[in-house]
């Protein structure tokens, strides 16, 4: 259980803070208010997401008076104006080799959490409905490859995803990767990029000890916070292997799960 009074909070977005994913707002007023309340009262509540520093993410930080945002699983840390404070990119040669391996396996991939998905034309037609909301391009329509902060890949079974993750980890020593999306996708970052390292970096900017902070999350990339924070709180909707690593398990992310978790933690420490 959590045995300290938090000096700061960090939170994932999808499957954690964004409790109304099917609505325009994506987030409940209670969750929005708890972040703003804490930030306004000198207890930083910082977003740590796999997403890019999009208008939506930056707007959320501004609405809650959160001074910094950890994006791309720590590959990018920005302030609320989108100014880059630190960036960790996967080397170009490594990107080329990884992309070649993914193309060989006919997998889908997205660069830097963008809105374009690359894949073989035959498979693009077969895949999930949400892909229709994205720009779909064939492999031969890919731009010239450069350094990237993040690659996400998917399009096969859980078993094959696990196997591929191990193959990539064995082949490339300069990347960090996490299995996400309930076991169906892999997020790939530079070795120096993780939510945990992002939390460490932001904690220094805030002049706080991360061991006095709590991180809320539901996915593999959230477990990288464990060596750095005082407590990792997994949402009830997390996979078993994520919950088994948590200090404490909160309720489901739905119905203001983060708000409810913070209130419970505060009541325990009163």
PDB file of C-alpha atoms in Angstrom, residues 14-238:
ATOM      1  CA  UNK A  14      -5.295   6.429 -22.737  1.00  0.00           C
ATOM      2  CA  UNK A  15      -6.853   3.805 -20.510  1.00  0.00           C
ATOM      3  CA  UNK A  16      -6.050   5.944 -17.463  1.00  0.00           C
ATOM      4  CA  UNK A  17      -6.916   9.660 -17.362  1.00  0.00           C
ATOM      5  CA  UNK A  18      -9.099   9.801 -20.489  1.00  0.00           C
ATOM      6  CA  UNK A  19     -12.157   8.148 -18.990  1.00  0.00           C
ATOM      7  CA  UNK A  20     -14.612   9.220 -21.704  1.00  0.00           C
ATOM      8  CA  UNK A  21     -12.783   8.072 -24.870  1.00  0.00           C
ATOM      9  CA  UNK A  22     -15.914   7.969 -27.035  1.00  0.00           C
ATOM     10  CA  UNK A  23     -16.905  11.576 -26.335  1.00  0.00           C
ATOM     11  CA  UNK A  24     -15.555  14.791 -27.862  1.00  0.00           C
ATOM     12  CA  UNK A  25     -14.023  15.900 -24.543  1.00  0.00           C
ATOM     13  CA  UNK A  26     -12.366  12.493 -23.873  1.00  0.00           C
ATOM     14  CA  UNK A  27     -12.112  13.343 -20.161  1.00  0.00           C
ATOM     15  CA  UNK A  28     -14.609  13.851 -17.325  1.00  0.00           C
ATOM     16  CA  UNK A  29     -14.861  17.113 -15.403  1.00  0.00           C
ATOM     17  CA  UNK A  30     -13.833  15.329 -12.189  1.00  0.00           C
ATOM     18  CA  UNK A  31     -10.570  14.077 -13.704  1.00  0.00           C
ATOM     19  CA  UNK A  32      -9.908  17.486 -15.237  1.00  0.00           C
ATOM     20  CA  UNK A  33     -10.596  19.231 -11.936  1.00  0.00           C
ATOM     21  CA  UNK A  34      -8.345  16.989  -9.827  1.00  0.00           C
ATOM     22  CA  UNK A  35      -5.342  17.809 -12.022  1.00  0.00           C
ATOM     23  CA  UNK A  36      -6.074  21.531 -11.921  1.00  0.00           C
ATOM     24  CA  UNK A  37      -6.715  21.466  -8.173  1.00  0.00           C
ATOM     25  CA  UNK A  38      -3.383  19.781  -7.461  1.00  0.00           C
ATOM     26  CA  UNK A  39      -1.379  21.977  -9.840  1.00  0.00           C
ATOM     27  CA  UNK A  40      -2.980  25.119  -8.387  1.00  0.00           C
ATOM     28  CA  UNK A  41      -2.087  23.989  -4.865  1.00  0.00           C
ATOM     29  CA  UNK A  42       1.592  23.313  -5.450  1.00  0.00           C
ATOM     30  CA  UNK A  43       1.353  19.559  -6.036  1.00  0.00           C
ATOM     31  CA  UNK A  44       2.336  19.015  -9.687  1.00  0.00           C
ATOM     32  CA  UNK A  45       0.106  16.648 -11.673  1.00  0.00           C
ATOM     33  CA  UNK A  46       1.907  15.880 -14.929  1.00  0.00           C
ATOM     34  CA  UNK A  47       0.763  14.015 -18.047  1.00  0.00           C
ATOM     35  CA  UNK A  48       3.091  11.190 -19.157  1.00  0.00           C
ATOM     36  CA  UNK A  49       1.839   9.715 -22.414  1.00  0.00           C
ATOM     37  CA  UNK A  50       2.848   7.736 -25.464  1.00  0.00           C
ATOM     38  CA  UNK A  51       1.125  10.385 -27.559  1.00  0.00           C
ATOM     39  CA  UNK A  52       2.860  13.188 -29.417  1.00  0.00           C
ATOM     40  CA  UNK A  53       2.695  16.811 -28.254  1.00  0.00           C
ATOM     41  CA  UNK A  54      -0.531  17.343 -30.200  1.00  0.00           C
ATOM     42  CA  UNK A  55      -2.899  20.296 -29.820  1.00  0.00           C
ATOM     43  CA  UNK A  56      -5.197  18.078 -27.745  1.00  0.00           C
ATOM     44  CA  UNK A  57      -2.413  17.065 -25.333  1.00  0.00           C
ATOM     45  CA  UNK A  58      -1.062  20.612 -24.954  1.00  0.00           C
ATOM     46  CA  UNK A  59      -4.575  22.003 -24.502  1.00  0.00           C
ATOM     47  CA  UNK A  60      -5.202  19.460 -21.741  1.00  0.00           C
ATOM     48  CA  UNK A  61      -1.995  20.547 -19.988  1.00  0.00           C
ATOM     49  CA  UNK A  62      -3.019  24.205 -20.257  1.00  0.00           C
ATOM     50  CA  UNK A  63      -6.540  23.551 -18.955  1.00  0.00           C
ATOM     51  CA  UNK A  64      -5.104  21.831 -15.879  1.00  0.00           C
ATOM     52  CA  UNK A  65      -2.209  24.293 -15.334  1.00  0.00           C
ATOM     53  CA  UNK A  66       0.285  21.466 -15.723  1.00  0.00           C
ATOM     54  CA  UNK A  67       3.697  23.005 -16.518  1.00  0.00           C
ATOM     55  CA  UNK A  68       5.248  20.125 -18.482  1.00  0.00           C
ATOM     56  CA  UNK A  69       4.198  17.149 -20.596  1.00  0.00           C
ATOM     57  CA  UNK A  70       6.091  13.881 -21.037  1.00  0.00           C
ATOM     58  CA  UNK A  71       5.292  12.669 -24.578  1.00  0.00           C
ATOM     59  CA  UNK A  72       6.283   9.716 -26.770  1.00  0.00           C
ATOM     60  CA  UNK A  73       6.978   7.621 -23.640  1.00  0.00           C
ATOM     61  CA  UNK A  74       9.713  10.039 -22.611  1.00  0.00           C
ATOM     62  CA  UNK A  75      11.134  10.473 -26.111  1.00  0.00           C
ATOM     63  CA  UNK A  76      10.000  14.073 -25.881  1.00  0.00           C
ATOM     64  CA  UNK A  77       9.405  16.419 -22.938  1.00  0.00           C
ATOM     65  CA  UNK A  78       7.793  19.795 -23.636  1.00  0.00           C
ATOM     66  CA  UNK A  79       6.338  22.743 -21.791  1.00  0.00           C
ATOM     67  CA  UNK A  80       2.710  23.783 -22.321  1.00  0.00           C
ATOM     68  CA  UNK A  81       3.687  25.911 -25.332  1.00  0.00           C
ATOM     69  CA  UNK A  82       5.156  22.848 -27.011  1.00  0.00           C
ATOM     70  CA  UNK A  83       8.749  24.022 -26.542  1.00  0.00           C
ATOM     71  CA  UNK A  84      11.046  20.988 -26.579  1.00  0.00           C
ATOM     72  CA  UNK A  85      13.006  20.603 -23.335  1.00  0.00           C
ATOM     73  CA  UNK A  86      14.584  17.234 -24.108  1.00  0.00           C
ATOM     74  CA  UNK A  87      14.381  14.799 -27.019  1.00  0.00           C
ATOM     75  CA  UNK A  88      15.628  11.229 -27.433  1.00  0.00           C
ATOM     76  CA  UNK A  89      15.565   9.899 -31.001  1.00  0.00           C
ATOM     77  CA  UNK A  90      16.112   6.429 -32.430  1.00  0.00           C
ATOM     78  CA  UNK A  91      19.166   6.553 -34.716  1.00  0.00           C
ATOM     79  CA  UNK A  92      18.459   6.636 -38.465  1.00  0.00           C
ATOM     80  CA  UNK A  93      20.327   3.376 -39.212  1.00  0.00           C
ATOM     81  CA  UNK A  94      18.357   1.592 -36.494  1.00  0.00           C
ATOM     82  CA  UNK A  95      15.062   2.992 -37.820  1.00  0.00           C
ATOM     83  CA  UNK A  96      15.872   1.691 -41.322  1.00  0.00           C
ATOM     84  CA  UNK A  97      16.666  -1.805 -40.034  1.00  0.00           C
ATOM     85  CA  UNK A  98      13.566  -1.943 -37.821  1.00  0.00           C
ATOM     86  CA  UNK A  99      11.292  -0.777 -40.651  1.00  0.00           C
ATOM     87  CA  UNK A 100      12.789  -3.401 -42.983  1.00  0.00           C
ATOM     88  CA  UNK A 101      12.050  -6.096 -40.388  1.00  0.00           C
ATOM     89  CA  UNK A 102       8.457  -4.881 -39.969  1.00  0.00           C
ATOM     90  CA  UNK A 103       7.881  -4.749 -43.735  1.00  0.00           C
ATOM     91  CA  UNK A 104       9.211  -8.282 -44.084  1.00  0.00           C
ATOM     92  CA  UNK A 105       6.571  -9.446 -41.588  1.00  0.00           C
ATOM     93  CA  UNK A 106       3.890  -7.360 -43.376  1.00  0.00           C
ATOM     94  CA  UNK A 107       3.089  -5.409 -40.214  1.00  0.00           C
ATOM     95  CA  UNK A 108       1.533  -1.975 -39.806  1.00  0.00           C
ATOM     96  CA  UNK A 109       3.477   0.891 -38.276  1.00  0.00           C
ATOM     97  CA  UNK A 110       3.045   4.535 -37.306  1.00  0.00           C
ATOM     98  CA  UNK A 111       5.882   7.051 -36.906  1.00  0.00           C
ATOM     99  CA  UNK A 112       6.004   9.581 -34.040  1.00  0.00           C
ATOM    100  CA  UNK A 113       2.344   8.949 -33.103  1.00  0.00           C
ATOM    101  CA  UNK A 114       1.293  10.602 -36.361  1.00  0.00           C
ATOM    102  CA  UNK A 115      -1.964  10.240 -38.263  1.00  0.00           C
ATOM    103  CA  UNK A 116      -0.523   8.062 -41.052  1.00  0.00           C
ATOM    104  CA  UNK A 117      -0.424   4.288 -40.947  1.00  0.00           C
ATOM    105  CA  UNK A 118       1.854   2.326 -43.267  1.00  0.00           C
ATOM    106  CA  UNK A 119       1.155  -1.231 -44.360  1.00  0.00           C
ATOM    107  CA  UNK A 120       0.720  -3.570 -47.311  1.00  0.00           C
ATOM    108  CA  UNK A 121      -2.307  -2.539 -49.384  1.00  0.00           C
ATOM    109  CA  UNK A 122      -3.948  -5.958 -49.031  1.00  0.00           C
ATOM    110  CA  UNK A 123      -3.781  -5.949 -45.221  1.00  0.00           C
ATOM    111  CA  UNK A 124      -4.884  -2.325 -44.819  1.00  0.00           C
ATOM    112  CA  UNK A 125      -8.299  -3.244 -46.228  1.00  0.00           C
ATOM    113  CA  UNK A 126      -8.730  -6.066 -43.739  1.00  0.00           C
ATOM    114  CA  UNK A 127      -7.869  -4.298 -40.524  1.00  0.00           C
ATOM    115  CA  UNK A 128      -9.854  -2.680 -37.711  1.00  0.00           C
ATOM    116  CA  UNK A 129     -12.440   0.082 -38.242  1.00  0.00           C
ATOM    117  CA  UNK A 130     -10.452   2.755 -36.351  1.00  0.00           C
ATOM    118  CA  UNK A 131      -7.799   2.611 -39.071  1.00  0.00           C
ATOM    119  CA  UNK A 132     -10.321   4.229 -41.417  1.00  0.00           C
ATOM    120  CA  UNK A 133      -9.924   7.433 -39.395  1.00  0.00           C
ATOM    121  CA  UNK A 134      -6.209   7.525 -40.248  1.00  0.00           C
ATOM    122  CA  UNK A 135      -4.377   8.270 -43.483  1.00  0.00           C
ATOM    123  CA  UNK A 136      -3.530   4.869 -44.975  1.00  0.00           C
ATOM    124  CA  UNK A 137      -0.427   4.502 -47.126  1.00  0.00           C
ATOM    125  CA  UNK A 138       1.438   1.614 -48.700  1.00  0.00           C
ATOM    126  CA  UNK A 139       5.063   0.899 -47.812  1.00  0.00           C
ATOM    127  CA  UNK A 140       6.240   2.467 -51.087  1.00  0.00           C
ATOM    128  CA  UNK A 141       4.612   5.773 -50.080  1.00  0.00           C
ATOM    129  CA  UNK A 142       6.790   6.133 -46.984  1.00  0.00           C
ATOM    130  CA  UNK A 143       8.780   9.359 -46.650  1.00  0.00           C
ATOM    131  CA  UNK A 144      12.563   9.325 -46.539  1.00  0.00           C
ATOM    132  CA  UNK A 145      13.528   7.763 -43.220  1.00  0.00           C
ATOM    133  CA  UNK A 146      15.155   9.966 -40.588  1.00  0.00           C
ATOM    134  CA  UNK A 147      15.607   9.782 -36.829  1.00  0.00           C
ATOM    135  CA  UNK A 148      12.350   9.134 -34.961  1.00  0.00           C
ATOM    136  CA  UNK A 149      11.219   9.498 -31.355  1.00  0.00           C
ATOM    137  CA  UNK A 150       8.787   6.570 -31.569  1.00  0.00           C
ATOM    138  CA  UNK A 151       7.540   3.714 -33.746  1.00  0.00           C
ATOM    139  CA  UNK A 152       4.401   1.731 -32.946  1.00  0.00           C
ATOM    140  CA  UNK A 153       3.779  -1.526 -34.802  1.00  0.00           C
ATOM    141  CA  UNK A 154       0.910  -4.036 -34.852  1.00  0.00           C
ATOM    142  CA  UNK A 155      -1.083  -6.335 -37.121  1.00  0.00           C
ATOM    143  CA  UNK A 156      -0.494  -9.860 -35.868  1.00  0.00           C
ATOM    144  CA  UNK A 157      -1.391 -12.178 -32.968  1.00  0.00           C
ATOM    145  CA  UNK A 158      -0.417 -11.623 -29.323  1.00  0.00           C
ATOM    146  CA  UNK A 159       1.934 -14.599 -29.576  1.00  0.00           C
ATOM    147  CA  UNK A 160       3.715 -13.147 -32.606  1.00  0.00           C
ATOM    148  CA  UNK A 161       3.873  -9.693 -31.011  1.00  0.00           C
ATOM    149  CA  UNK A 162       5.646 -11.173 -27.998  1.00  0.00           C
ATOM    150  CA  UNK A 163       8.045 -13.088 -30.267  1.00  0.00           C
ATOM    151  CA  UNK A 164       8.802  -9.992 -32.357  1.00  0.00           C
ATOM    152  CA  UNK A 165       9.423  -7.882 -29.252  1.00  0.00           C
ATOM    153  CA  UNK A 166      12.042 -10.382 -28.091  1.00  0.00           C
ATOM    154  CA  UNK A 167      13.665 -10.507 -31.546  1.00  0.00           C
ATOM    155  CA  UNK A 168      13.922  -6.716 -31.729  1.00  0.00           C
ATOM    156  CA  UNK A 169      15.257  -6.467 -28.179  1.00  0.00           C
ATOM    157  CA  UNK A 170      17.916  -9.075 -28.949  1.00  0.00           C
ATOM    158  CA  UNK A 171      18.957  -7.426 -32.212  1.00  0.00           C
ATOM    159  CA  UNK A 172      18.971  -3.766 -31.151  1.00  0.00           C
ATOM    160  CA  UNK A 173      20.655  -2.749 -27.912  1.00  0.00           C
ATOM    161  CA  UNK A 174      19.951   0.959 -28.431  1.00  0.00           C
ATOM    162  CA  UNK A 175      16.144   0.786 -28.162  1.00  0.00           C
ATOM    163  CA  UNK A 176      13.580   0.369 -25.419  1.00  0.00           C
ATOM    164  CA  UNK A 177      10.286  -1.303 -26.225  1.00  0.00           C
ATOM    165  CA  UNK A 178       7.012  -2.148 -24.541  1.00  0.00           C
ATOM    166  CA  UNK A 179       4.086  -4.339 -25.479  1.00  0.00           C
ATOM    167  CA  UNK A 180       0.893  -2.264 -25.319  1.00  0.00           C
ATOM    168  CA  UNK A 181      -2.754  -2.299 -26.506  1.00  0.00           C
ATOM    169  CA  UNK A 182      -3.640  -5.393 -24.488  1.00  0.00           C
ATOM    170  CA  UNK A 183      -0.735  -7.298 -26.036  1.00  0.00           C
ATOM    171  CA  UNK A 184      -1.404  -6.477 -29.690  1.00  0.00           C
ATOM    172  CA  UNK A 185       1.154  -3.717 -30.349  1.00  0.00           C
ATOM    173  CA  UNK A 186       4.758  -2.750 -29.648  1.00  0.00           C
ATOM    174  CA  UNK A 187       5.991   0.767 -28.905  1.00  0.00           C
ATOM    175  CA  UNK A 188       9.648   1.341 -29.810  1.00  0.00           C
ATOM    176  CA  UNK A 189      11.743   4.225 -28.476  1.00  0.00           C
ATOM    177  CA  UNK A 190      15.381   5.168 -28.068  1.00  0.00           C
ATOM    178  CA  UNK A 191      17.104   3.397 -25.153  1.00  0.00           C
ATOM    179  CA  UNK A 192      17.207   6.689 -23.218  1.00  0.00           C
ATOM    180  CA  UNK A 193      13.474   7.282 -23.629  1.00  0.00           C
ATOM    181  CA  UNK A 194      11.039   5.917 -21.078  1.00  0.00           C
ATOM    182  CA  UNK A 195       8.262   7.351 -18.952  1.00  0.00           C
ATOM    183  CA  UNK A 196      10.447   6.635 -15.927  1.00  0.00           C
ATOM    184  CA  UNK A 197      13.336   8.713 -17.245  1.00  0.00           C
ATOM    185  CA  UNK A 198      10.894  11.406 -18.319  1.00  0.00           C
ATOM    186  CA  UNK A 199       9.536  11.503 -14.773  1.00  0.00           C
ATOM    187  CA  UNK A 200      13.083  11.768 -13.418  1.00  0.00           C
ATOM    188  CA  UNK A 201      13.836  14.672 -15.791  1.00  0.00           C
ATOM    189  CA  UNK A 202      10.638  16.590 -14.968  1.00  0.00           C
ATOM    190  CA  UNK A 203      11.099  15.969 -11.233  1.00  0.00           C
ATOM    191  CA  UNK A 204      14.464  17.769 -11.438  1.00  0.00           C
ATOM    192  CA  UNK A 205      12.795  20.711 -13.189  1.00  0.00           C
ATOM    193  CA  UNK A 206      10.174  20.797 -10.426  1.00  0.00           C
ATOM    194  CA  UNK A 207      12.802  20.346  -7.706  1.00  0.00           C
ATOM    195  CA  UNK A 208      11.005  17.337  -6.222  1.00  0.00           C
ATOM    196  CA  UNK A 209      12.133  13.833  -5.313  1.00  0.00           C
ATOM    197  CA  UNK A 210      10.385  11.360  -7.674  1.00  0.00           C
ATOM    198  CA  UNK A 211      10.364   8.874  -4.794  1.00  0.00           C
ATOM    199  CA  UNK A 212       7.704  11.145  -3.299  1.00  0.00           C
ATOM    200  CA  UNK A 213       5.605  10.920  -6.472  1.00  0.00           C
ATOM    201  CA  UNK A 214       2.923   8.537  -7.759  1.00  0.00           C
ATOM    202  CA  UNK A 215       2.432   7.439 -11.364  1.00  0.00           C
ATOM    203  CA  UNK A 216      -0.938   6.203 -12.652  1.00  0.00           C
ATOM    204  CA  UNK A 217      -1.027   3.923 -15.695  1.00  0.00           C
ATOM    205  CA  UNK A 218      -2.404   0.817 -17.352  1.00  0.00           C
ATOM    206  CA  UNK A 219       0.186  -0.342 -19.872  1.00  0.00           C
ATOM    207  CA  UNK A 220       3.659  -1.799 -20.321  1.00  0.00           C
ATOM    208  CA  UNK A 221       5.276   1.584 -20.891  1.00  0.00           C
ATOM    209  CA  UNK A 222       3.989   2.737 -17.488  1.00  0.00           C
ATOM    210  CA  UNK A 223       5.995   0.088 -15.634  1.00  0.00           C
ATOM    211  CA  UNK A 224       9.201   1.942 -16.576  1.00  0.00           C
ATOM    212  CA  UNK A 225       8.222   4.415 -13.837  1.00  0.00           C
ATOM    213  CA  UNK A 226       8.673   1.788 -11.108  1.00  0.00           C
ATOM    214  CA  UNK A 227      12.423   2.299 -10.406  1.00  0.00           C
ATOM    215  CA  UNK A 228      11.919   6.063 -10.212  1.00  0.00           C
ATOM    216  CA  UNK A 229       8.667   6.804  -8.354  1.00  0.00           C
ATOM    217  CA  UNK A 230       7.536   6.107  -4.820  1.00  0.00           C
ATOM    218  CA  UNK A 231       4.494   4.202  -6.063  1.00  0.00           C
ATOM    219  CA  UNK A 232       3.146   2.906  -9.362  1.00  0.00           C
ATOM    220  CA  UNK A 233      -0.650   2.687  -9.322  1.00  0.00           C
ATOM    221  CA  UNK A 234      -2.162   0.427 -11.987  1.00  0.00           C
ATOM    222  CA  UNK A 235      -5.740   0.894 -13.096  1.00  0.00           C
ATOM    223  CA  UNK A 236      -8.077  -2.086 -12.701  1.00  0.00           C
ATOM    224  CA  UNK A 237      -8.339  -2.373 -16.503  1.00  0.00           C
ATOM    225  CA  UNK A 238      -4.593  -3.114 -16.816  1.00  0.00           C
TER     226      UNK A 238
END
